[in-house]
Coordinates of C-alpha atoms and ligand atoms in Angstrom, one line a residue:
X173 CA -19.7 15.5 22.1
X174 CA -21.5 17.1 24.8
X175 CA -24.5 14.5 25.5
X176 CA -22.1 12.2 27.5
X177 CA -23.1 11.2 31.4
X178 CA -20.9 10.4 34.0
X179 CA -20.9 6.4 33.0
X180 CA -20.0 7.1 29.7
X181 CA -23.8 6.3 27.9
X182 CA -24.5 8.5 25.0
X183 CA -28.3 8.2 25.0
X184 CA -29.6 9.7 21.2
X185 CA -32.9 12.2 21.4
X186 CA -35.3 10.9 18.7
X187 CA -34.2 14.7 17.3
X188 CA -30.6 13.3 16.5
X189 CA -32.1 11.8 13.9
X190 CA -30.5 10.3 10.6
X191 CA -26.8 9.5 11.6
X192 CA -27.9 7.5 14.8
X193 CA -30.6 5.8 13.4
X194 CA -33.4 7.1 15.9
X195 CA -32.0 4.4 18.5
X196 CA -31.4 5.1 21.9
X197 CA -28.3 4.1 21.9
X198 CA -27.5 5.4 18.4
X199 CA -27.0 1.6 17.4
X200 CA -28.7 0.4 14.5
X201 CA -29.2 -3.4 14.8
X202 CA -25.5 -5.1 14.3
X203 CA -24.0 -1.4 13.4
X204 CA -22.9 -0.3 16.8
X205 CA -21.9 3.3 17.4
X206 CA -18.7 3.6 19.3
X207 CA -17.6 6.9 21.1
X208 CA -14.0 7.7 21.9
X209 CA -12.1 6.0 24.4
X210 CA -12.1 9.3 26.5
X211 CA -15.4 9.7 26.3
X212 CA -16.6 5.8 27.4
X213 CA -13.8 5.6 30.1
X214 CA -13.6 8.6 33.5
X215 CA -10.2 9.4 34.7
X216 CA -11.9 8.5 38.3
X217 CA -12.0 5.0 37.9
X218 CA -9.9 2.3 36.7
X219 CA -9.6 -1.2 35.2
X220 CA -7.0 -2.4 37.7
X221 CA -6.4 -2.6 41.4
X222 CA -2.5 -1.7 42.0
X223 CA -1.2 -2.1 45.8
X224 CA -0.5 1.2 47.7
X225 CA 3.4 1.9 45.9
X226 CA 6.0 1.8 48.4
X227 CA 7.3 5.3 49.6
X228 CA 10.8 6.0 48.8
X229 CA 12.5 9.3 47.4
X230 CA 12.3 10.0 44.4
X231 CA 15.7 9.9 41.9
X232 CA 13.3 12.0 39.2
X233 CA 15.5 15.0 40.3
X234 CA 12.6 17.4 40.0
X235 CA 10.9 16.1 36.7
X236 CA 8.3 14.0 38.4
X237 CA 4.5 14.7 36.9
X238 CA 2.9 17.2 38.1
X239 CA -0.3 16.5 37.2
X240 CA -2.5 13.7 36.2
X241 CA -1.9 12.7 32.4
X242 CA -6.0 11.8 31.9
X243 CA -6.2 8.3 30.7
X244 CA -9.1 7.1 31.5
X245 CA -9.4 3.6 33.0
X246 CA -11.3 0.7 31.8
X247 CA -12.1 -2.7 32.8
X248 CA -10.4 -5.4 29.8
X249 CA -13.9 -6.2 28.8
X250 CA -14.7 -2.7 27.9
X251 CA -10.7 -1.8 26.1
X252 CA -11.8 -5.2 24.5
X253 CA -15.2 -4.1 23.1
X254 CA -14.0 -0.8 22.2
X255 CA -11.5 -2.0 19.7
X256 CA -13.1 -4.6 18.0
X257 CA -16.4 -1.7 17.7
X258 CA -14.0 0.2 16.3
X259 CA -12.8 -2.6 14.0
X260 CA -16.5 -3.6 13.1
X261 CA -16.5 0.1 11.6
X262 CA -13.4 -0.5 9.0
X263 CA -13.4 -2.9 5.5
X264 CA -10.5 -5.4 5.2
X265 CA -9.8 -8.2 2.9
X266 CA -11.1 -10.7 5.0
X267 CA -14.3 -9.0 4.5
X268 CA -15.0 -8.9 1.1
X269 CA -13.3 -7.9 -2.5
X270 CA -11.2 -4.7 -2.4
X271 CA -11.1 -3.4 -5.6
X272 CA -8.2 -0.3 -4.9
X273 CA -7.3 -0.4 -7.9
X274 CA -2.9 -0.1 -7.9
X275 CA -2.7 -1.4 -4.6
X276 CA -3.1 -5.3 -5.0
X277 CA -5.4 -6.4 -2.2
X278 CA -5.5 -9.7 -2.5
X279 CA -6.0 -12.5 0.1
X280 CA -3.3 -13.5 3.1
X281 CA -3.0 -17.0 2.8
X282 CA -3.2 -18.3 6.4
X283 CA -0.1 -20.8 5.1
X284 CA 1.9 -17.6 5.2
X285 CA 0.6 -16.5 8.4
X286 CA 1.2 -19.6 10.2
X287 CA 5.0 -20.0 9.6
X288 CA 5.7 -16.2 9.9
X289 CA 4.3 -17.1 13.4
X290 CA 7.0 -20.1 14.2
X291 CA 9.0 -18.8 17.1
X292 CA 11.8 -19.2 15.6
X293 CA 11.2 -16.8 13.1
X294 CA 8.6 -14.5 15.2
X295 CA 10.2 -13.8 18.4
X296 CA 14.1 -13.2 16.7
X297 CA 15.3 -9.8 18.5
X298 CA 17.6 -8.1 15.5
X299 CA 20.8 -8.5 17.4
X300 CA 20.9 -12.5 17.8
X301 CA 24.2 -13.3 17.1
X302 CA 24.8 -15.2 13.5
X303 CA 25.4 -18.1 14.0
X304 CA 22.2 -18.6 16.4
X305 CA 19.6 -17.5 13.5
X306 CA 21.2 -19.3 10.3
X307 CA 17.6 -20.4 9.8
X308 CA 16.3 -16.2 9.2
X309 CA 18.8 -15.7 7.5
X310 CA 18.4 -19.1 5.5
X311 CA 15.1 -17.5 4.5
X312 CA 16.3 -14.0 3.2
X313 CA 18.9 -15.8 1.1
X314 CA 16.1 -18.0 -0.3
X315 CA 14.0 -15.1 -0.9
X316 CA 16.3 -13.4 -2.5
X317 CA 17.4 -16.0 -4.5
X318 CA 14.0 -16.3 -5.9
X319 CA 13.4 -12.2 -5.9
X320 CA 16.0 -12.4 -8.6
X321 CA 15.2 -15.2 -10.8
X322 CA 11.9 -13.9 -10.7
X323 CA 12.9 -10.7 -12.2
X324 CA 16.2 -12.2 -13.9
X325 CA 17.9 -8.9 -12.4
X326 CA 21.7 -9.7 -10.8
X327 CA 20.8 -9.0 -7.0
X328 CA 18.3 -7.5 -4.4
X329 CA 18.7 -5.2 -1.6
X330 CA 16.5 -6.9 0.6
X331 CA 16.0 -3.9 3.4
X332 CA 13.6 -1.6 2.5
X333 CA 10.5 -1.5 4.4
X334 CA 8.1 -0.3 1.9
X335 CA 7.3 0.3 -1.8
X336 CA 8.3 4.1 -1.6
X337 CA 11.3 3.8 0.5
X338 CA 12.4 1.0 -2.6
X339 CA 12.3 3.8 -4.8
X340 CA 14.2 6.4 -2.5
X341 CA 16.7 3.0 -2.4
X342 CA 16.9 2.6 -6.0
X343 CA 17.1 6.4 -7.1
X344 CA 20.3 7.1 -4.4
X345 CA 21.8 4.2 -6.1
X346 CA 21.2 5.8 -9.2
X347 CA 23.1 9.0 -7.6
X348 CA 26.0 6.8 -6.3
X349 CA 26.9 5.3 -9.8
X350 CA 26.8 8.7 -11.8
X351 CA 28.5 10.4 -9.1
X352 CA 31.2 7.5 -9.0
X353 CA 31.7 8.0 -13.3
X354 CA 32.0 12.1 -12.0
X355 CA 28.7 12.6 -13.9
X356 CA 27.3 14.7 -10.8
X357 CA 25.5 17.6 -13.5
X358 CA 23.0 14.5 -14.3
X359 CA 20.1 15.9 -11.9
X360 CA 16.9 15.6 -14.0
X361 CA 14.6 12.5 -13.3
X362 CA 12.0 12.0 -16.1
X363 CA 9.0 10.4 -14.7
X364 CA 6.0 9.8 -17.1
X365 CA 2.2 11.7 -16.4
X366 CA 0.5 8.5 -15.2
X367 CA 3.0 7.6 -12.5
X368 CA 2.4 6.7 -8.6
X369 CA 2.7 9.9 -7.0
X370 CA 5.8 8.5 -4.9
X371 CA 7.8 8.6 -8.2
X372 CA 8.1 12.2 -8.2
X373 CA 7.9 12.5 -4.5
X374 CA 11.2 10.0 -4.4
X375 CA 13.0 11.7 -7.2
X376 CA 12.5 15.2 -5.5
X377 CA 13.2 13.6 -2.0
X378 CA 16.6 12.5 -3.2
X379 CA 17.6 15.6 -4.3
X380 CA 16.8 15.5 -8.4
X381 CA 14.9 17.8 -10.2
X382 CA 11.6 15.9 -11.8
X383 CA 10.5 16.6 -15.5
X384 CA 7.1 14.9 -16.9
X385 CA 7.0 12.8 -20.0
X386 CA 3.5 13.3 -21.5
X387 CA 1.9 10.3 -22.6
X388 CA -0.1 8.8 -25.4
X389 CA -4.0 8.9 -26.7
X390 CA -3.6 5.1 -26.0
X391 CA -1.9 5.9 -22.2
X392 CA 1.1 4.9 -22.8
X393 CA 5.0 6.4 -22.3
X394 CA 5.4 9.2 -25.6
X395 CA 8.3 7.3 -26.6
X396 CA 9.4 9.8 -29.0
X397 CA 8.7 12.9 -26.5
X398 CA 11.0 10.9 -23.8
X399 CA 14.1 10.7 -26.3
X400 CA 13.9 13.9 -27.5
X401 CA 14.4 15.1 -24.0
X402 CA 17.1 12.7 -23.5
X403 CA 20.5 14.7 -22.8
X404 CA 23.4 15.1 -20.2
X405 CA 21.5 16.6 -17.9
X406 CA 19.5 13.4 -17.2
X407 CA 20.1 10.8 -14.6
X408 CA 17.3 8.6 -16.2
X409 CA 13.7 8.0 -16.0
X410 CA 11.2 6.3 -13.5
X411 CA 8.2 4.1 -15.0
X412 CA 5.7 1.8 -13.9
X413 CA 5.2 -1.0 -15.5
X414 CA 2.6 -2.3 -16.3
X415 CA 1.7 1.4 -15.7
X416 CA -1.1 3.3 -13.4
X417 CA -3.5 2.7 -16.0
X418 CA -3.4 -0.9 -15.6
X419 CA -1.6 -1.1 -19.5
X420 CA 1.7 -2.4 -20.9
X421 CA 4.6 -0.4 -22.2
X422 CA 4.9 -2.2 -25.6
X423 CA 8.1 -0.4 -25.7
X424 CA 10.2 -0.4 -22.9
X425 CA 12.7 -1.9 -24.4
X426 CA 13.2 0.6 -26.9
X427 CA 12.7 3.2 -23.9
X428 CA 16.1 1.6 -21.8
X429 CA 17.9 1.7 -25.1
X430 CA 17.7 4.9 -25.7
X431 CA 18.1 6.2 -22.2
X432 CA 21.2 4.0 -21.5
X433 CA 22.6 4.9 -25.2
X434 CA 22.5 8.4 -23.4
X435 CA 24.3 7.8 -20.2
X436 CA 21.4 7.4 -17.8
X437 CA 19.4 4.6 -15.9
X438 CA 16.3 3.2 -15.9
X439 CA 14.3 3.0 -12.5
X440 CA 11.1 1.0 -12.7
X441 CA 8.2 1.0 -10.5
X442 CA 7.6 -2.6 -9.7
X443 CA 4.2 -2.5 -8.0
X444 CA 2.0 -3.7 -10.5
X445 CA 4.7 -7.1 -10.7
X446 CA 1.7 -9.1 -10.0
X447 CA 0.3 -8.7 -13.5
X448 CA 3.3 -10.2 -15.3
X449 CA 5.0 -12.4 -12.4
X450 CA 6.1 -15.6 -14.3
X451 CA 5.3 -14.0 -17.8
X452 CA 8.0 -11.1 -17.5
X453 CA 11.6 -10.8 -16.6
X454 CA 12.0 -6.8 -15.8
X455 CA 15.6 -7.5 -16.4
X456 CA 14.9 -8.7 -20.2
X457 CA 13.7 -4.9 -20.7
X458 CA 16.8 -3.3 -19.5
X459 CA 15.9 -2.2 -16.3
X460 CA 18.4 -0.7 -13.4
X461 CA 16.7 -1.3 -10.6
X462 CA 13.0 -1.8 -9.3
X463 CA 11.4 -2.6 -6.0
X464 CA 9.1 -5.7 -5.4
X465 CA 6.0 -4.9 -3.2
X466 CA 6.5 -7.9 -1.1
X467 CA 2.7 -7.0 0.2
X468 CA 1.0 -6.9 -2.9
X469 CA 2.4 -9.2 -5.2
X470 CA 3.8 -11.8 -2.4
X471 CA 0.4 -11.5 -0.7
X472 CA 1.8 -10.6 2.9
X473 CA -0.5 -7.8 4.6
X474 CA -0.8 -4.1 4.5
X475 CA -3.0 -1.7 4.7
X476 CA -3.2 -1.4 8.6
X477 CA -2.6 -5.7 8.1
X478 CA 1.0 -5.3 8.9
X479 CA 4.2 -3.5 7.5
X480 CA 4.9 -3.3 4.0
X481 CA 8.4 -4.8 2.6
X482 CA 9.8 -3.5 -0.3
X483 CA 13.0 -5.5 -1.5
X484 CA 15.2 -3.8 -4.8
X485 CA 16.2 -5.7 -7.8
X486 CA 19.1 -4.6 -9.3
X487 CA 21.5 -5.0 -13.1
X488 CA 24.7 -5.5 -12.8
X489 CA 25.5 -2.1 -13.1
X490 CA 23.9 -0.5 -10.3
X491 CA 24.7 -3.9 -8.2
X492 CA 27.8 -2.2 -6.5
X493 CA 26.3 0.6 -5.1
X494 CA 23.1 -0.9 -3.9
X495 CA 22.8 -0.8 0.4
X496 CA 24.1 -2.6 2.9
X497 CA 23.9 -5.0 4.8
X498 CA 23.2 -8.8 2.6
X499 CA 23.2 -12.1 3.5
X500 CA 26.0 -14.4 2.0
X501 CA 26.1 -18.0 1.6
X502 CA 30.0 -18.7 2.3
X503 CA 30.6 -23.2 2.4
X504 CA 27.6 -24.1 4.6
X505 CA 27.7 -20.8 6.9
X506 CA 25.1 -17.7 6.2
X507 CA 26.8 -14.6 6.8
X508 CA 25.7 -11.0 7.2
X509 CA 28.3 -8.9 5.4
X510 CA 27.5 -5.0 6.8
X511 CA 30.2 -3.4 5.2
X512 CA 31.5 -2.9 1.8
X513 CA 33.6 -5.6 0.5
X514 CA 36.3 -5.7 -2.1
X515 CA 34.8 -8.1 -5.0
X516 CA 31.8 -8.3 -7.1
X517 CA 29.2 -7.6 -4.3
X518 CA 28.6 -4.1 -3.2
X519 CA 31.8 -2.4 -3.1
X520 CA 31.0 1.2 -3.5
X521 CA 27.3 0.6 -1.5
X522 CA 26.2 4.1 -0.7
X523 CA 25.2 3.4 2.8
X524 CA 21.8 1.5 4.3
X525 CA 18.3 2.2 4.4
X526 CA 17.2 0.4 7.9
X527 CA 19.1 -0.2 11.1
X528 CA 18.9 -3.8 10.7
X529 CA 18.1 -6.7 7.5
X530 CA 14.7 -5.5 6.9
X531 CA 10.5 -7.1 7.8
X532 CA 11.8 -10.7 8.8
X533 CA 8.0 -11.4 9.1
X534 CA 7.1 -10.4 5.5
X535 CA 10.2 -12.4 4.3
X536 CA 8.8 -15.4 6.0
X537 CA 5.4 -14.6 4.7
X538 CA 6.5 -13.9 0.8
X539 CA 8.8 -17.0 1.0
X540 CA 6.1 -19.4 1.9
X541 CA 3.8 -17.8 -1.2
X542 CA 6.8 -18.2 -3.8
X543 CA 7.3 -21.7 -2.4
X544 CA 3.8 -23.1 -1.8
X545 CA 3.2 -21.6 -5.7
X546 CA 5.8 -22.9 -7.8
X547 CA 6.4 -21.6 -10.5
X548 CA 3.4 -22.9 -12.6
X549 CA 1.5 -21.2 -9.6
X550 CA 3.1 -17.4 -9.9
X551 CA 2.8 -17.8 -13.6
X552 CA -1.1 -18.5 -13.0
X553 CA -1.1 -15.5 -10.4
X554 CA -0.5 -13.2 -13.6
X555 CA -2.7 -14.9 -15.7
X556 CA -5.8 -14.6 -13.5
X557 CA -5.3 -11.3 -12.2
X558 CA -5.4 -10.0 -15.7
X559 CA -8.2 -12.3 -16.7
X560 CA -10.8 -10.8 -13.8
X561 CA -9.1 -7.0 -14.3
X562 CA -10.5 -7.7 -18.4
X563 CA -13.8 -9.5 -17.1
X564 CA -14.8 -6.4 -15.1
X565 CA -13.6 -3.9 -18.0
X566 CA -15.9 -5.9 -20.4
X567 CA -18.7 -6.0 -17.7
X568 CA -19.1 -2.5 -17.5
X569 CA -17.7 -0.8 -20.8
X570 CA -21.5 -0.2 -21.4
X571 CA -22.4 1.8 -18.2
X572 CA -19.5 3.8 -17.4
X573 CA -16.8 5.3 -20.1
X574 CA -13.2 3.3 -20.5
X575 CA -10.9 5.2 -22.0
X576 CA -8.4 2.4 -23.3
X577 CA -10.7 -0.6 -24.0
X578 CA -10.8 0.1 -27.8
X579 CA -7.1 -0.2 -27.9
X580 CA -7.3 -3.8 -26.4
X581 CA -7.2 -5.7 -23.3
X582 CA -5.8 -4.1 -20.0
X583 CA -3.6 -5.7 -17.4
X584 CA -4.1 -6.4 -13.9
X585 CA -7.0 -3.3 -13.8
X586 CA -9.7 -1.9 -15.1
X587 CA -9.8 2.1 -15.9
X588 CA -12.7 4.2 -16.0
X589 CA -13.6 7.8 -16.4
X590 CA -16.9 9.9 -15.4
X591 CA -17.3 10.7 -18.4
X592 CA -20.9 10.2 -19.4
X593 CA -22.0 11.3 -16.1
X594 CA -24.8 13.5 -15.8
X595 CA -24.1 17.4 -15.0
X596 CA -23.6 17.6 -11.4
X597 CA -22.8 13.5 -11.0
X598 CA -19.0 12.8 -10.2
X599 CA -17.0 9.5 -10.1
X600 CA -16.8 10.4 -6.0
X601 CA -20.8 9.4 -6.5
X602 CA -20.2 6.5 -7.4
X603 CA -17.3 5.2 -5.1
X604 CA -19.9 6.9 -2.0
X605 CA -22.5 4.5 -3.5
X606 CA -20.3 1.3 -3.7
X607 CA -20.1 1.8 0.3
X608 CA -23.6 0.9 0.6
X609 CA -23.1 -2.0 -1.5
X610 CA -21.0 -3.1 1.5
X611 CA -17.8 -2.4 -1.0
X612 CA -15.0 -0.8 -0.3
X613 CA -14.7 1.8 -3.4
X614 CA -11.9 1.7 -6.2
X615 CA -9.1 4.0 -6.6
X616 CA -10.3 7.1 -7.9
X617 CA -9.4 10.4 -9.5
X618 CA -5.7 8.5 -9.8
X619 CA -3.7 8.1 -12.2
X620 CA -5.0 12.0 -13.1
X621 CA -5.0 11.6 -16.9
X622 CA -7.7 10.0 -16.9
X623 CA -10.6 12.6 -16.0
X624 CA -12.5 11.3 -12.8
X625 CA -10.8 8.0 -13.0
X626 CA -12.3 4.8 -11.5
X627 CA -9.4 2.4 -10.9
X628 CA -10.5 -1.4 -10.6
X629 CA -8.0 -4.3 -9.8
X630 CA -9.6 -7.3 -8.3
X631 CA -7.0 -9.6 -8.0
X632 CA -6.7 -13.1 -9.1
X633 CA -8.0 -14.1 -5.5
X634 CA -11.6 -13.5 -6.4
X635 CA -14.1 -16.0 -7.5
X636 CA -15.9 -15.3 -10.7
X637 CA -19.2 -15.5 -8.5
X638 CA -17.3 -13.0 -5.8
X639 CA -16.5 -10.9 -8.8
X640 CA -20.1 -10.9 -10.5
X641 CA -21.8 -9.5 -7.2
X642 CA -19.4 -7.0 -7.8
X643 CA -20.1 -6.2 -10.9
X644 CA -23.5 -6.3 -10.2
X645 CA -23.6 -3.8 -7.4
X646 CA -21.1 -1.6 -9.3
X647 CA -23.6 -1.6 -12.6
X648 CA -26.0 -0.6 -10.4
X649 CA -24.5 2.4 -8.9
X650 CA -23.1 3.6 -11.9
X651 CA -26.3 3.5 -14.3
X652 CA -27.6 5.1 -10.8
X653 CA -25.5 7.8 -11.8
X654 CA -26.3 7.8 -15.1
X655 CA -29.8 8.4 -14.6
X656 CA -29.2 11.1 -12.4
X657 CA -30.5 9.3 -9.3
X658 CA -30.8 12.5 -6.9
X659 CA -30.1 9.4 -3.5
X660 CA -26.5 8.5 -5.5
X661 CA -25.3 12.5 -4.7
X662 CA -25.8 11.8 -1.1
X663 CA -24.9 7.8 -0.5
X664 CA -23.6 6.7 2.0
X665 CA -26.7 6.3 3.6
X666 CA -26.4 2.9 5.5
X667 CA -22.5 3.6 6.7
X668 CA -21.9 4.8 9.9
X669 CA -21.3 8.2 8.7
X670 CA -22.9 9.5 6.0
X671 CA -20.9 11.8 3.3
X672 CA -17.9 13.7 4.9
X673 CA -16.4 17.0 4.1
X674 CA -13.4 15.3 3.2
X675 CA -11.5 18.7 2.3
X676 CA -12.2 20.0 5.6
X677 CA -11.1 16.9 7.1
X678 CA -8.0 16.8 5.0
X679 CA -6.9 20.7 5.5
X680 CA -8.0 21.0 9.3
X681 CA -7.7 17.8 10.7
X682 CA -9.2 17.8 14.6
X683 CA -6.2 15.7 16.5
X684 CA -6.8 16.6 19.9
X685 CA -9.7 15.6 21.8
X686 CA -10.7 18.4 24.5
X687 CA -12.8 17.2 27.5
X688 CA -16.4 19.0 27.2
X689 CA -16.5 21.6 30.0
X690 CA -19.2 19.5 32.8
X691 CA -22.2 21.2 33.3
X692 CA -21.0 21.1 37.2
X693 CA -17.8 23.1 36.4
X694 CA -19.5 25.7 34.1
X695 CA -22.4 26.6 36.9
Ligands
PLP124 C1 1.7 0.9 -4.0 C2 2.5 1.6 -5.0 C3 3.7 2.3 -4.6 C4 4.1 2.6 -3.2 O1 4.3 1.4 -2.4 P1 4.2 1.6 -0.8 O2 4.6 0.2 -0.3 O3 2.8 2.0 -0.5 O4 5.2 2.6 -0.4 C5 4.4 2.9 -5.6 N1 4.1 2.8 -6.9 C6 2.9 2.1 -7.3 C7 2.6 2.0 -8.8 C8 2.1 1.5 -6.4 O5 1.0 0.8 -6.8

């Protein structure tokens, strides 16, 4: 940005028009325009007054700097007002309803947030000896104690830091125990159409070769197209349940049968847990193994909010291959067993995930959820997540096409497609327009068999009045559409940008800021 003075003011021309408002300062009212921090702060001054540092020789042995680095210094005030400007300019769940849809954003309750900030638990450095943090590990044996009644599984690797990285988890020990039976020529992974994109990306990562399963008219698993692929070239499947387009498997039972009756395991994606927490035991269908999203379905942050958590349930089969390390309850003692053991637990574990037990903080955080619940709470979790998910299906069935209403209620989310739009009018229309609603937009264009799909899940946090401004906002952007409304094609207009070339930002991202060449330098 060239129109920067020495001080760091960006005074706007009337001429710069639209995106700054017409201001002077390219503020409009509470909206404040916010430069970057190189461009507010000079390299000449700074925010803090060091003494003169005492000469001595330097021990650098040649490597010292050789030239200035070109922070620039600010006063607190001004790092202070820079970052919360910049925060002003984001959407978060303490804002307002997030409807992204397969990502459960749901409220933090500040319960959660207050014990995961008990020193005890917050300021634990990873290498405390055992015996001075039997309260932590109190807490993972707790949570996992829960994690699998929850899911009636057999145990739970409680280290991996994310949904993804649970998959990468439960796929290698999925390798482990077919490589252990000498069943190495098992490489295929069959992963259905409307799965996350991580399944594929996991099954790939870990070194399988990944093969589609089409699915239904009704968007379901093609049970009958799964088993007929079924052979000893396949290490098993990976499904979501309930799946990407917020629906049931009826059949997943029948689905483990027939890929256990044929020697391989059943991975499930357990991201969408929060629709059937309570109702469902994943190890009733015959699952292997599955991660828990500890941030969406145990409400603890994400989404720049904090670090995911991502524990693995896993059968009794698979349960002596899963990861190291676990916490054991021995008399009264917690113990942290980080190698394999003889016995039941873990005795052919193929390795770890993390350096350490996993996100202490989420544990805290999932733990108080699970306990402050109960279990007549979880159940209701399920219950009202699906109820809203149906309340905005059936609120908007008449503006906007949904693909799977006729075949009956959905889970946890509502799907949409664009069809029904006008030539020319796109689903990315209407998610622009829902950002001058002041809503963040749905998922959309995922999962990609719906055409231009519009993926709704509102949680069970929302009020029913929080959900019909919603609603109303979103019926009006999408008959908008409908209509053809030429302004819809170019909303955002209130945001502080207005529509992005988002394939030029995604294929040539700018990541380096240059300083602008001074008008001094250049004459
Ligand atoms: C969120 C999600 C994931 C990935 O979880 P991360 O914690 O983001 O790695 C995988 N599958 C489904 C269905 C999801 O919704």
């Amino acid at each position: 940005m060239s129109n920067i003075n020495q001080s760091g003011w960006r005074p706007t021309t009337p001429q710069a028009g639209e995106a700054s408002g017409g201001t002077f300062t390219g503020n409009r009212a509470l909206m404040l325009e916010e430069p970057l921090i190189f461009e507010i702060g000079s390299t000449e001054t700074t925010g803090v007054d060091f003494g003169e540092a005492p000469s001595g020789k330097s021990r650098l042995g040649g490597l010292e700097r050789s030239r200035t680095i070109g922070l620039p210094g600010l006063s607190e005030p001004e790092a202070v007002r820079h970052y919360t400007r910049l925060s002003r300019q984001n959407y978060a769940i303490d804002l307002g309803l997030f409807p992204l849809g397969s990502c459960t954003m749901k409220h933090n309750p500040r319960l959660n947030e207050r014990m995961a900030r008990l020193p005890g638990f917050a300021d634990l450095h990873p290498l405390t000896p055992v015996d001075a943090c039997q309260g932590a590990f109190e807490v993972i044996h707790q949570l996992a104690h829960w994690l699998v009644t929850l899911t009636g599984m057999h145990s739970v690797a409680m280290s991996p830091k994310a949904g993804a990285h649970g998959e990468l988890c439960g796929v290698l020990a999925i390798r482990a125990a077919l490589d252990a039976k000498g069943q190495q020529a098992r490489k295929v992974l069959l992963v259905p159409e409307s799965a996350h994109g991580t399944n594929p990306a996991t099954a790939a990562f870990a070194g399988f070769s990944v093969e589609d399963i089409p699915a239904t008219e009704a968007g379901r698993v093609n049970l009958e197209a799964l088993k007929a692929r079924l052979g000893p070239d396949v290490a098993g499947v990976m499904i979501t349940n309930p799946n990407t387009c917020g629906l049931f498997e009826p059949d997943m039972r029948e689905i483990s049968e027939a890929v256990h009756a044929a020697g391989g395991f059943v991975y499930c994606d357990g991201a969408n847990f929060n629709a059937i927490v309570g109702r469902v035991r994943p190890g009733d269908l015959g699952i292997d193994a599955m991660h828990i999203n500890l941030h969406k379905t145990f409400s603890t942050p994400h989404g720049g909010g904090g670090p995911g958590s991502g524990p693995v349930v896993f059968s009794e089969a698979l349960t002596p291959y899963a990861p190291l390390p676990f916490v054991e309850k021995q008399g009264e003692q917690f113990v942290l067993v980080e190698e394999e053991t003889a016995g039941e637990h873990h005795a052919s574990s193929f390795g770890r995930m993390v350096a350490f037990h996993g996100q202490m903080g989420m544990f805290t955080r999932a733990l108080t959820y699970i306990l402050s619940h109960g279990a007549d709470g979880l159940r209701q979790v399920a219950e009202d997540s699906v109820l809203n998910a149906n309340y905005i299906l059936r609120s908007m069935e008449d503006v906007l096409d949904a693909p799977f209403a006729k075949s009956g209620p959905c889970m946890h989310e509502a799907i949409f497609s664009d069809k029904g739009l006008p030539e020319g009018f796109s689903t990315i229309d209407v998610a622009k327009g829902l950002i001058d609603e002041g809503f963040h937009p749905m998922t959309v264009y995922f999962p990609l068999v719906v055409h231009g799909a519009m993926l709704v899940e509102p949680t069970e946090t929302e009020s029913k009045a929080t959900l019909d401004q919603f609603i109303g906002a979103f019926r009006s952007v999408a008959a908008r559409a409908r209509n053809g409304d030429p302004t819809v094609k170019t909303a955002p207009h209130h945001a502080p940008r207005r529509r992005l070339d988002e394939t030029l930002a995604a294929r040539k991202p700018v990541l380096v800021w240059k300083a602008p060449v001074r008008a001094e330098a250049a004459e």
